[in-house]
mmCIF file of C-alpha atoms in Angstrom:
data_model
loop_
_atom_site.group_PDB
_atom_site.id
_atom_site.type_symbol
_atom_site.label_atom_id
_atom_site.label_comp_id
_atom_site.label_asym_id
_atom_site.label_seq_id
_atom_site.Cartn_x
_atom_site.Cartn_y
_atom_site.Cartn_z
ATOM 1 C CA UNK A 142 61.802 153.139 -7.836
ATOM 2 C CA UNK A 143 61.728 154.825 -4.508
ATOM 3 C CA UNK A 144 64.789 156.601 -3.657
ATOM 4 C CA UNK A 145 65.260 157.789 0.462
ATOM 5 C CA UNK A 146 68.092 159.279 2.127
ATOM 6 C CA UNK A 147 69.069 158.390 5.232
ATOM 7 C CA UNK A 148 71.755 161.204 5.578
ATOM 8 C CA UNK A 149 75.666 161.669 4.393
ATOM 9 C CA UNK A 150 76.166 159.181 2.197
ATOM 10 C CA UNK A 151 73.230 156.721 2.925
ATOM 11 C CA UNK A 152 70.808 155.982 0.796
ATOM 12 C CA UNK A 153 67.726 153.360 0.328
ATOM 13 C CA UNK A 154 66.323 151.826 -3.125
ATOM 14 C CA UNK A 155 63.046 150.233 -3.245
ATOM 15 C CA UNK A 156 62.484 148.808 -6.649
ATOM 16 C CA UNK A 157 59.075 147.865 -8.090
ATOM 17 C CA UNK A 158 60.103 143.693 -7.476
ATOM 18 C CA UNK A 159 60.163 144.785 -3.790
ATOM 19 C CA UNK A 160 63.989 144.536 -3.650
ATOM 20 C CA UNK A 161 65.602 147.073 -0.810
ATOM 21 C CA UNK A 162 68.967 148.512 -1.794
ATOM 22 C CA UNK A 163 71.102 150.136 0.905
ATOM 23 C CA UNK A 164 74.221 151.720 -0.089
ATOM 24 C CA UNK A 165 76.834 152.859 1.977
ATOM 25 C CA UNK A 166 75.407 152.290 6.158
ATOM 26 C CA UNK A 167 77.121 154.882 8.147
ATOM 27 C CA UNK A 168 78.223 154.200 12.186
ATOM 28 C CA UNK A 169 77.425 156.716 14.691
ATOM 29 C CA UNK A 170 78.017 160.188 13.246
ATOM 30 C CA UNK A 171 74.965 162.434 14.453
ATOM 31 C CA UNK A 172 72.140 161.144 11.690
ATOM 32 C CA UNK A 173 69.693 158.466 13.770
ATOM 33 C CA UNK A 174 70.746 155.087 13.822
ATOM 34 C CA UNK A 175 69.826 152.897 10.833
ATOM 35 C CA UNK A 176 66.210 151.341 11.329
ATOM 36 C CA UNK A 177 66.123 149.359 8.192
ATOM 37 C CA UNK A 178 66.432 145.721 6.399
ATOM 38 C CA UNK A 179 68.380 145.533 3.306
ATOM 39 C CA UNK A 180 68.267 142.469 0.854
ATOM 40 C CA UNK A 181 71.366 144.088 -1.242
ATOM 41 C CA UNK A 182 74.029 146.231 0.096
ATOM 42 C CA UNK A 183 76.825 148.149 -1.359
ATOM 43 C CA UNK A 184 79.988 149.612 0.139
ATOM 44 C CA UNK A 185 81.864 152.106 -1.199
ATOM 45 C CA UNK A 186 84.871 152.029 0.589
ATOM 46 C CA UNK A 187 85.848 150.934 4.157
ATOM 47 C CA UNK A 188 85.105 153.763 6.395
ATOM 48 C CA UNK A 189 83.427 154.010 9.481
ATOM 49 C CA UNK A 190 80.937 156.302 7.879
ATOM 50 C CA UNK A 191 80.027 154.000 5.109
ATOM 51 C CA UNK A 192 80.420 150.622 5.572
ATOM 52 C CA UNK A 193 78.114 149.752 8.726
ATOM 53 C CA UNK A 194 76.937 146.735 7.466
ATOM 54 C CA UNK A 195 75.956 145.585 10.989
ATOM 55 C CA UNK A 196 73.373 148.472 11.520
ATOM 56 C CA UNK A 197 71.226 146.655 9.033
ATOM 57 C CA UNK A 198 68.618 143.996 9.617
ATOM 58 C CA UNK A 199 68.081 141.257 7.644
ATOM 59 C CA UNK A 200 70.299 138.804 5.822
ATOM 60 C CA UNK A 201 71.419 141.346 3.459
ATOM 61 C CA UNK A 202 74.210 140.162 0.287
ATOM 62 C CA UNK A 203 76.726 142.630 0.488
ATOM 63 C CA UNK A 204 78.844 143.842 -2.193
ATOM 64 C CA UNK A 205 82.374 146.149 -1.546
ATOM 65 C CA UNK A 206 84.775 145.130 -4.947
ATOM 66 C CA UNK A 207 84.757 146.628 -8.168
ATOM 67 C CA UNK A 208 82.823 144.426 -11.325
ATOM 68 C CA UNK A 209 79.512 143.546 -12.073
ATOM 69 C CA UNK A 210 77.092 141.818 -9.978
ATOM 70 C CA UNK A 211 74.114 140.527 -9.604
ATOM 71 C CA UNK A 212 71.133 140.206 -6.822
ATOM 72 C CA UNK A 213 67.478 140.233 -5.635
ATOM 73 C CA UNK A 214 66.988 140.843 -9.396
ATOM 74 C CA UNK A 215 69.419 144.037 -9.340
ATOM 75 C CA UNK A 216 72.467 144.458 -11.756
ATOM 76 C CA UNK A 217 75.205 146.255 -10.398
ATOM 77 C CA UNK A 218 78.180 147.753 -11.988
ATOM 78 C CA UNK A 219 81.169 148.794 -9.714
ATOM 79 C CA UNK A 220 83.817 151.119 -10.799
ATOM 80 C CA UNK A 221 87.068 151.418 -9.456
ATOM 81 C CA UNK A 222 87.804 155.003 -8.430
ATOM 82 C CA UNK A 223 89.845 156.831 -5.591
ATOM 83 C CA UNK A 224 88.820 159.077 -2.026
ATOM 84 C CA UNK A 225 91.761 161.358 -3.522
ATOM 85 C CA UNK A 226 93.348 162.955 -6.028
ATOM 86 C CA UNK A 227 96.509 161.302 -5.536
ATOM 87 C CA UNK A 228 95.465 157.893 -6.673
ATOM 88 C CA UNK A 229 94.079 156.350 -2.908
ATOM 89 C CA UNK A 230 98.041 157.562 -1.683
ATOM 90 C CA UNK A 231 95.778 159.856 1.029
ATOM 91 C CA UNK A 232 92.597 157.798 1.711
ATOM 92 C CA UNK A 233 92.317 154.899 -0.148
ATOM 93 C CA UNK A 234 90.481 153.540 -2.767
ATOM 94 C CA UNK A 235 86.538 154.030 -3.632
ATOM 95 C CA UNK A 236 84.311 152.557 -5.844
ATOM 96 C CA UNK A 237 81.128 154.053 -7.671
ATOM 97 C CA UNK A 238 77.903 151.814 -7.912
ATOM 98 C CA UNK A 239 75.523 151.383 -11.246
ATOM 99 C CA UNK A 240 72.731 149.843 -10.303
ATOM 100 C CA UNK A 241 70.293 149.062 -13.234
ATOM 101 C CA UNK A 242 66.608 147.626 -12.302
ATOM 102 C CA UNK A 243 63.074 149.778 -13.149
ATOM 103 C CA UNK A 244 64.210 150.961 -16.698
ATOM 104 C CA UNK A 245 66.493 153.135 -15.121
ATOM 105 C CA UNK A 246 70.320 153.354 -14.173
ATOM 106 C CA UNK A 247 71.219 155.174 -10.842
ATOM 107 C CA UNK A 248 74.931 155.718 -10.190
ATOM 108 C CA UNK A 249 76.441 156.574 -6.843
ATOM 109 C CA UNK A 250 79.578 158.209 -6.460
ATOM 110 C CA UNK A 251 80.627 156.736 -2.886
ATOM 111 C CA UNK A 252 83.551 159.182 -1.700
ATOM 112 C CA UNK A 253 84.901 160.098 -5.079
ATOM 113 C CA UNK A 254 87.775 162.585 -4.487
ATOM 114 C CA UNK A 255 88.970 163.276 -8.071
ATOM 115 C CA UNK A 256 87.553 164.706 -11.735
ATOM 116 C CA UNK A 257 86.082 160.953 -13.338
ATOM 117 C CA UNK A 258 88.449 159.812 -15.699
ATOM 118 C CA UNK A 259 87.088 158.982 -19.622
ATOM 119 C CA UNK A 260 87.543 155.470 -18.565
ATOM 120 C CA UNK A 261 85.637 155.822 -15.587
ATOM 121 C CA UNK A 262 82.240 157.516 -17.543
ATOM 122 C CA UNK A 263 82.966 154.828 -20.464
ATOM 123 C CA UNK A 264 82.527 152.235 -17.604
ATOM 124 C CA UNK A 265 79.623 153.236 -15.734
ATOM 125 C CA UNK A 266 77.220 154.045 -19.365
ATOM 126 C CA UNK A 267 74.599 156.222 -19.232
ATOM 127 C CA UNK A 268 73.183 157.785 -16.521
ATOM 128 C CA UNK A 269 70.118 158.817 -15.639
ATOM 129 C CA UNK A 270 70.202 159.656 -11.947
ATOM 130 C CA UNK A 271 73.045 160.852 -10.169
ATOM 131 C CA UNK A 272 73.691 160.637 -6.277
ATOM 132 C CA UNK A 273 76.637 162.652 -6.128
ATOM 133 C CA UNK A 274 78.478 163.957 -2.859
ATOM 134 C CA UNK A 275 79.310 167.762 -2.957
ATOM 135 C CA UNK A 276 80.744 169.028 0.285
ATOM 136 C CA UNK A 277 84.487 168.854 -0.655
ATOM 137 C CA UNK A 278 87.694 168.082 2.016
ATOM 138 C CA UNK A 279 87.033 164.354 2.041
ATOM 139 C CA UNK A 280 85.411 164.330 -1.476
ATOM 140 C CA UNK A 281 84.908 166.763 -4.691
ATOM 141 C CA UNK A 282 83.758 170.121 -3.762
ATOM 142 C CA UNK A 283 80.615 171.836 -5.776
ATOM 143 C CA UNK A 284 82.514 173.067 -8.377
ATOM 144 C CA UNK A 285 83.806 169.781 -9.223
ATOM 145 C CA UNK A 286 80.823 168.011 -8.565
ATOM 146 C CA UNK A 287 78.843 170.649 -11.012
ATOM 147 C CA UNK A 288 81.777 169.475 -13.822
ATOM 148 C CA UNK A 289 80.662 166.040 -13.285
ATOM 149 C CA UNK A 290 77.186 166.279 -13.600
ATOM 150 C CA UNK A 291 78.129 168.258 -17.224
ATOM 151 C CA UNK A 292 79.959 165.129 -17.944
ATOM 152 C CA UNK A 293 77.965 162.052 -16.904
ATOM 153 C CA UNK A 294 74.683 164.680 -18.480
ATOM 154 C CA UNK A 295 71.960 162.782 -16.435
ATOM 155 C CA UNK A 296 68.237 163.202 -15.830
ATOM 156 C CA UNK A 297 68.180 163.845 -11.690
ATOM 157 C CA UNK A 298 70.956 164.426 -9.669
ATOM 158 C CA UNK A 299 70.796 164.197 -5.777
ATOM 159 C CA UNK A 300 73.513 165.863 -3.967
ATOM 160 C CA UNK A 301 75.164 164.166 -0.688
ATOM 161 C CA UNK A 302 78.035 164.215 1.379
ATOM 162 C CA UNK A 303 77.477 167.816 2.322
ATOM 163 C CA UNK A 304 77.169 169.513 6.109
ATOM 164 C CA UNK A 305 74.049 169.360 8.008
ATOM 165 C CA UNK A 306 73.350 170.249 11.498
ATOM 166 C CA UNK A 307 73.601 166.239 12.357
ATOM 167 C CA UNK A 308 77.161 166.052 11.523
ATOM 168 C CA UNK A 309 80.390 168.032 12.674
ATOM 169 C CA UNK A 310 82.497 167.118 9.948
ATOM 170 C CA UNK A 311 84.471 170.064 7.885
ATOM 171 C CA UNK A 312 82.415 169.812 4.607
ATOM 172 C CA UNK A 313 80.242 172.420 2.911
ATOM 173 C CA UNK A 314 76.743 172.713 3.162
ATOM 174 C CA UNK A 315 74.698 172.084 -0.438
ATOM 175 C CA UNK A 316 74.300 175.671 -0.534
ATOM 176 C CA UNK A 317 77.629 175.634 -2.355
ATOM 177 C CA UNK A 318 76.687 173.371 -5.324
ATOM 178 C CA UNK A 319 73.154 174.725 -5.279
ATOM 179 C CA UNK A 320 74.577 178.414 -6.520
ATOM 180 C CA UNK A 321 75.704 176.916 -9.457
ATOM 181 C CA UNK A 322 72.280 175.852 -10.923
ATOM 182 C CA UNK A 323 69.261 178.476 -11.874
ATOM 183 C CA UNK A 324 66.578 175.895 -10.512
ATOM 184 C CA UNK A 325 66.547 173.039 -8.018
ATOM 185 C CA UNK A 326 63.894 171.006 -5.532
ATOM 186 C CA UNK A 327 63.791 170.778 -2.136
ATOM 187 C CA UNK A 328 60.938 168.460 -1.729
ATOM 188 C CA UNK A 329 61.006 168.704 2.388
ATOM 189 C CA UNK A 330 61.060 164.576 2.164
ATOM 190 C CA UNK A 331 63.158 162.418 2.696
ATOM 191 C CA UNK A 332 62.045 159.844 0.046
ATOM 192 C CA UNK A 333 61.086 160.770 -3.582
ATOM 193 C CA UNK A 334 59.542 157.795 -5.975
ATOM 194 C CA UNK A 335 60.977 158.108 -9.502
ATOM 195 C CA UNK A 336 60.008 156.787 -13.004
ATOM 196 C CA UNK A 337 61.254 157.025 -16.947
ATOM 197 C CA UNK A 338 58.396 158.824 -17.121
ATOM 198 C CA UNK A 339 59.121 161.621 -15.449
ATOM 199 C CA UNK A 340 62.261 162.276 -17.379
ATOM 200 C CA UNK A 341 62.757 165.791 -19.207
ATOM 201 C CA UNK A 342 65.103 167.731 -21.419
ATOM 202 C CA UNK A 343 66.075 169.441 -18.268
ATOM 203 C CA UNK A 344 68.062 167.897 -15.416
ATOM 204 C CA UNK A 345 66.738 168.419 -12.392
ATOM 205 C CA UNK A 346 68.433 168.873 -8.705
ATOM 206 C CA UNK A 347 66.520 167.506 -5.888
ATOM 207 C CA UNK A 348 67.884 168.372 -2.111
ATOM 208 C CA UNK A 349 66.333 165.502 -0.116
ATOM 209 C CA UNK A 350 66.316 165.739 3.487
ATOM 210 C CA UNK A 351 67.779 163.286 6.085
ATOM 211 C CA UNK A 352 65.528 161.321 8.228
#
């Protein structure tokens, strides 16, 4: 599976049957506009910033409620979660995406604003790689995020949702979350290809950058 950020939330799964995966299209918020065909998209939740469905070429299937689905040879697990900690009373609901295709499960945590419930980790299995957002205000902050990671205990975990000179939203930069761990990647790419293979004892942190 190839795995390539677009920016903020955004991301792009190619899987070996030559499905394409897009979860969570942002609008215009300072990344480049969205040059890509999806077969299968996922939204989150419905903000601007990540549900842009109509950036995306193609005839994509698009998927925004909690359950399991499938697609394009994809299965999909969606979680019911909140953007808060007060239950969706400040921003509404959110759901977190399983996606299982390749031998592998990948689990993105859309705009998760809250510590994951035991319910919620009993729901979305194990985990082997992690998009997780770590810039805090309108999600978890790095400390929160690292608590997560100890909890879900996956193989790769790619930060997101954190401040870059694109954007001019009040978030943290990954700086925060990366203080918290002895070793981590930055790749300089903005794609990474990823395989059971390559799986370790260790967990690694890869920093992708945005296109």
């Amino acid at each position: 599976m190839k795995i390539r950020w677009l920016g903020h939330a955004c991301f792009q799964l190619n899987y070996e049957n030559g499905t394409r995966v897009v979860i969570d299209p942002y609008g215009e918020i300072g990344y480049p506009a969205l040059d890509l065909e999806a077969d299968v998209v996922t939204v989150s939740h419905d903000h601007f910033d990540h549900n842009a469905v109509d950036r995306l070429k193609g005839d994509p299937q698009v998927f925004k409620t909690a359950g399991i689905h499938e697609a394009a040879g994809i299965r999909m697990t969606a979680v019911k979660a909140f953007h808060d900690t007060a239950e969706g009373a400040e921003r509404g609901h959110n759901l977190i995406h399983v996606f299982d295709a390749d031998g592998m499960r990948l689990a993105h945590l859309g705009d998760l604003g809250h510590p994951l419930t035991d319910q919620q980790v009993k729901a979305m299995g194990k985990v082997d790689i992690l998009l997780i957002p770590v810039g805090g205000h309108y999600t978890i902050d790095a400390e929160t995020a690292a608590a997560q990671v100890e909890k879900l205990n996956p193989k790769v975990v790619i930060p997101m949702h954190f401040k870059t000179p694109a954007i001019d939203f009040p978030i943290k930069g990954v700086e925060h979350f990366l203080k918290l761990y002895p070793d981590y990647e930055i790749p300089n790419l903005s794609e990474i290809e990823i395989t059971p293979d390559q799986f370790g004892k260790k967990i690694r942190i890869i920093v992708l950058n945005y296109e």
